[in-house]
Coordinates of C-alpha atoms in Angstrom, one line a residue:
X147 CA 114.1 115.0 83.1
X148 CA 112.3 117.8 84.9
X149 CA 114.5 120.1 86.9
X150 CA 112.3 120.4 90.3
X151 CA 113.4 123.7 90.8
X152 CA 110.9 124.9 88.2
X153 CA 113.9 126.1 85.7
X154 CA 112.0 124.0 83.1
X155 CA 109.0 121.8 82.6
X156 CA 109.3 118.1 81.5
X157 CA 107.1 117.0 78.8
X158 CA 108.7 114.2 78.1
X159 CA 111.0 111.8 79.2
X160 CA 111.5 108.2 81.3
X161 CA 109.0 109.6 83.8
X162 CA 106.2 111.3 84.0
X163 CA 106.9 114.6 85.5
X164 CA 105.3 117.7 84.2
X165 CA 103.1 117.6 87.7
X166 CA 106.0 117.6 89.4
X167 CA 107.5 119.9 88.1
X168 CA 105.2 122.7 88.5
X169 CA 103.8 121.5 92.1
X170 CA 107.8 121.7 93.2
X171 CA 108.1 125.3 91.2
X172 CA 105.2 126.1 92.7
X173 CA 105.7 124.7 96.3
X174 CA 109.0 126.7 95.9
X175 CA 107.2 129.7 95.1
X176 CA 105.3 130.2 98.1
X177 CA 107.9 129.3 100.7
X178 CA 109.9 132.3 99.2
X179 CA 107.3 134.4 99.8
X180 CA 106.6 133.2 103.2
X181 CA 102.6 132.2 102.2
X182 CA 102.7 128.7 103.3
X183 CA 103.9 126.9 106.4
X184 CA 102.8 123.4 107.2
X185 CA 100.4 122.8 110.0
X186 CA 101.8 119.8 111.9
X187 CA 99.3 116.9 109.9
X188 CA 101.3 118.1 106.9
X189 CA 104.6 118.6 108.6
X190 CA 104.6 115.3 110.1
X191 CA 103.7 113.8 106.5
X192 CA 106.5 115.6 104.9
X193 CA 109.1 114.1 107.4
X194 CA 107.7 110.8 106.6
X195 CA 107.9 111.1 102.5
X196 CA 111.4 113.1 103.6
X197 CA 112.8 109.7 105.4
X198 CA 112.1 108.0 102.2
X199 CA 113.5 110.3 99.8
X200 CA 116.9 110.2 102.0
X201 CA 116.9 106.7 103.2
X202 CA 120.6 105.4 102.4
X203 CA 120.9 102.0 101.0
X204 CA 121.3 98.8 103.0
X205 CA 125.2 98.5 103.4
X206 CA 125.8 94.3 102.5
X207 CA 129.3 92.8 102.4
X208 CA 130.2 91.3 99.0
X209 CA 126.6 91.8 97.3
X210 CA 126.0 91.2 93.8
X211 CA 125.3 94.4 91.5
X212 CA 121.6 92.7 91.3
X213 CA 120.8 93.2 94.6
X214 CA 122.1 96.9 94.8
X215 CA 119.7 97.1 92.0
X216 CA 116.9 96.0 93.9
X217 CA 117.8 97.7 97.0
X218 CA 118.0 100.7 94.6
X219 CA 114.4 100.6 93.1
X220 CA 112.9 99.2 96.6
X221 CA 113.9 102.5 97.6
X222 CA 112.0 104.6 94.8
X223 CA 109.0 102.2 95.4
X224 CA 108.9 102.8 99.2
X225 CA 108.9 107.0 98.2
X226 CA 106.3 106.1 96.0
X227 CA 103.8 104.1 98.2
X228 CA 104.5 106.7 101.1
X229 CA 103.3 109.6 98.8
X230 CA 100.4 107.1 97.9
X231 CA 99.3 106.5 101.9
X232 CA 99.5 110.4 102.4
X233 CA 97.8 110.7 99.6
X234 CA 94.5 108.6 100.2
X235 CA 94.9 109.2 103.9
X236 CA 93.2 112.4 103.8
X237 CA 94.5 114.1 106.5
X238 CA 97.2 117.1 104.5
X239 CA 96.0 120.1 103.1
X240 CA 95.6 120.2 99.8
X241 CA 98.5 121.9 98.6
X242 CA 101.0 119.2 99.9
X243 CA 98.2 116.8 98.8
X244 CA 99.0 118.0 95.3
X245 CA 102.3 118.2 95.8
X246 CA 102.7 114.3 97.2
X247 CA 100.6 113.4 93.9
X248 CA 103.1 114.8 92.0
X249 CA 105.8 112.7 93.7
X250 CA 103.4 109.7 93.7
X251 CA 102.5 110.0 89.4
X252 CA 106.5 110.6 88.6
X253 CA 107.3 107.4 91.0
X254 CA 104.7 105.5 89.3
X255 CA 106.4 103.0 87.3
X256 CA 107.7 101.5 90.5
X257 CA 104.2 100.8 92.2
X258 CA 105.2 97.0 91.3
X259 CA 108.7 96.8 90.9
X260 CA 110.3 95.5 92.2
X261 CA 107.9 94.0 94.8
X262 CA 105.0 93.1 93.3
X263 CA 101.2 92.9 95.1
X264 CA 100.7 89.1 95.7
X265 CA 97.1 89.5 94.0
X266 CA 96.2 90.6 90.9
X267 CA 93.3 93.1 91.5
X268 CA 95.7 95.5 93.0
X269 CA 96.2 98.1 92.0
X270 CA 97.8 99.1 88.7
X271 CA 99.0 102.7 87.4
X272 CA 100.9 101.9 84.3
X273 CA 104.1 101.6 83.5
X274 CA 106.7 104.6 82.5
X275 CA 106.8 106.1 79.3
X276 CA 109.5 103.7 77.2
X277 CA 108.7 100.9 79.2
X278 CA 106.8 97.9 78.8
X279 CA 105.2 95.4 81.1
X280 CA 107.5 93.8 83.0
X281 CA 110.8 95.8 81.5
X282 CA 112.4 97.0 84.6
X283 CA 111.9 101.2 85.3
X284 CA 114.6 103.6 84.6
X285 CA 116.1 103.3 87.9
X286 CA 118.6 106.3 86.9
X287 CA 115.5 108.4 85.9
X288 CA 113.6 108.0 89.6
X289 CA 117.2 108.7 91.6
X290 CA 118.2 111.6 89.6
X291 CA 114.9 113.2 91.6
X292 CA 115.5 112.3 94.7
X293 CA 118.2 115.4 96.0
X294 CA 115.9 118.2 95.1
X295 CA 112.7 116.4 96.0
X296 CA 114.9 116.3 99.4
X297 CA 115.3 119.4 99.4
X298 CA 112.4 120.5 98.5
X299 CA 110.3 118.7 101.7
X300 CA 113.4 119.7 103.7
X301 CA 112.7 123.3 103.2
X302 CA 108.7 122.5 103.6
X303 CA 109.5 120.7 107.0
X304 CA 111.5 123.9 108.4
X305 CA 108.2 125.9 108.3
X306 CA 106.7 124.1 110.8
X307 CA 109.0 124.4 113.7
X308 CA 107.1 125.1 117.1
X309 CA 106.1 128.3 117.4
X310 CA 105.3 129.0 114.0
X311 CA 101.4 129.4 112.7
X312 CA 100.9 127.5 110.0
X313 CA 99.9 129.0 106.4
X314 CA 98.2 127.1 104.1
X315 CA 97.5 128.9 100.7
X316 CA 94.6 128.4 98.5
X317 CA 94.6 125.6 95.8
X318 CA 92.1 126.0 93.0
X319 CA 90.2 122.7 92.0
X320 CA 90.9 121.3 88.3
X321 CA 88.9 119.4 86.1
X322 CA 89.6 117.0 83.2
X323 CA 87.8 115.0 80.5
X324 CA 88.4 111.5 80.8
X325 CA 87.9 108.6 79.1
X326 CA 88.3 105.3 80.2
X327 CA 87.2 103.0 83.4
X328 CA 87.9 104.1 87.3
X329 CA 88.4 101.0 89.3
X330 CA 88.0 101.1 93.1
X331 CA 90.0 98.7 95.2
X332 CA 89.5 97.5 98.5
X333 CA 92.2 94.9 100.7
X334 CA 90.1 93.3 103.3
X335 CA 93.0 91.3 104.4
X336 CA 96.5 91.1 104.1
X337 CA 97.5 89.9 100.3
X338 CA 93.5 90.1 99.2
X339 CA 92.2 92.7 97.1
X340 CA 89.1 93.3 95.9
X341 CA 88.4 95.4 92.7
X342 CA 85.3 97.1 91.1
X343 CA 84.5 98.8 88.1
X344 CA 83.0 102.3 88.7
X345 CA 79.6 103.2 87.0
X346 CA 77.3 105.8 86.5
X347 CA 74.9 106.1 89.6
X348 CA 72.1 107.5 86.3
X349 CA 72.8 105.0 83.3
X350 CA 75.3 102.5 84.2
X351 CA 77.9 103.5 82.1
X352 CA 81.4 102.5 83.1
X353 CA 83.6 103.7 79.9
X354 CA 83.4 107.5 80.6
X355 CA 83.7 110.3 78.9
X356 CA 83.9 111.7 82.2
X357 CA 83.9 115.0 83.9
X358 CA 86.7 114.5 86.7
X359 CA 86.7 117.5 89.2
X360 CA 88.6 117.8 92.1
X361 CA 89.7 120.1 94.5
X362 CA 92.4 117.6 96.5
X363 CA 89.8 116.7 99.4
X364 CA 86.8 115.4 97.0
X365 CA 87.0 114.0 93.5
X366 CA 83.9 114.4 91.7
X367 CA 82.5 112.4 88.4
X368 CA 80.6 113.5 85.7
X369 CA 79.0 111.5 83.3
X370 CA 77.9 112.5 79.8
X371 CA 74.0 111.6 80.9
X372 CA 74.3 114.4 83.1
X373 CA 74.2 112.9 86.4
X374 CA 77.2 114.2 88.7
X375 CA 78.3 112.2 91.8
X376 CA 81.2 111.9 94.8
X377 CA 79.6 108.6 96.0
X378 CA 81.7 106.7 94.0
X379 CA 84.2 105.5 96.4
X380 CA 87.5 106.3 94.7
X381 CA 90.6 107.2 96.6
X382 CA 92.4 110.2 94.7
X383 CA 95.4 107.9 93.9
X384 CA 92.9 105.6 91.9
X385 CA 91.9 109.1 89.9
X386 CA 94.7 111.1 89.8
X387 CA 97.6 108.6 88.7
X388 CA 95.4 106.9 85.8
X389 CA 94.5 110.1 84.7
X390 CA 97.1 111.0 81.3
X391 CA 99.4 113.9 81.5
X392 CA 98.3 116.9 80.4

């Protein structure tokens, strides 16, 4: 399991959390040195992912140990599709952007469980390493995260009190090779989704390999015929958390 605090990276494991472990060592980092302080966009999105992390469990009088299951991994799914709406909502700075990803890929295996989209071109990110299609996720796994992830965006949300400037520190784009197929999804009404396979703008091609760049405001795709575009459509969750961990 990765230990947040940056003592150690996880490479492997129930979840995927190597990004999360260096965004939080990182995140940690800078507030120790004073060099970032959220403006209020991002302060107001940490609170948000913050109420989720902390959110205590529905109190129910004689409840069956399958419910307090379910409560228990509605919880991690709500973290996870709050990270996912800060996210795509492109209004944080790129370094809490990163950091939210982070949250968002390690949460992943709870994007469906255990409520499931009613259609079935929503979205999909995979399932946890260990875990197979409709196997439930390591529920111990997600919750052992949640106290320093706590404390983690508690310590980010203290730096923007009134009165403070904010301080938002660089953040270097990254680049991958990829391949594979991007979908883009769109919900133009409530338990609708529409999905599309990405392709080239130059030759078509849909399978990649692909030259993924991106700098937490703009992803960019490059195909192998040369032709490099951002008019692809793709919200960074539909990049980021298919990519594999590197």
């Amino acid at each position: 399991m990765a230990d947040v605090h940056g003592g150690r990276e996880a490479t492997s494991g129930p979840l995927p959390t190597r990004a999360l472990a260096l965004e939080s060592r990182r995140a940690r980092q800078l507030l120790a040195a004073g060099e970032w302080r959220l403006s209020p966009a991002d302060a107001e999105a940490a609170a948000r992912v913050l109420a989720r992390l902390t959110a205590p469990l529905p109190t129910r009088h004689g409840e069956a140990a399958r419910t307090r299951a379910t409560d228990r991994d509605r919880r991690l799914q709500r973290v996870f599709r709050t990270a996912v709406h800060h996210l795509d909502a492109g209004a944080v700075s790129p370094p809490l952007a990163a950091l939210v990803a982070a949250v968002a890929r390690a949460l992943s295996a709870w994007h469906a469980s255990p409520n499931p989209s009613p259609a079935a071109a929503a979205p999909r990110y995979g399932t946890a390493s260990g875990t197979a299609q409709g196997v439930a996720p390591p529920t111990e796994a997600g919750e052992a995260l949640l106290p320093d992830l706590a404390s983690l965006f508690t310590a980010l949300g203290r730096t923007g009190a009134p009165g403070l400037a904010p301080v938002t520190p660089p953040r270097e784009p990254w680049q991958v090779q990829y391949e594979g197929r991007f979908r883009r999804y769109g919900r133009p009404a409530p338990g609708v989704w529409t999905a599309e396979t990405v392709g080239c703008p130059g030759c078509g091609g849909k399978d990649g390999p692909w030259t993924v760049t991106c700098d937490w405001r703009r992803v960019t795709l490059g195909c192998s015929c040369g032709v490099v575009s951002d008019e692809h459509g793709l919200s960074l969750s539909e990049t980021w958390l298919v990519l594999p961990e590197a």
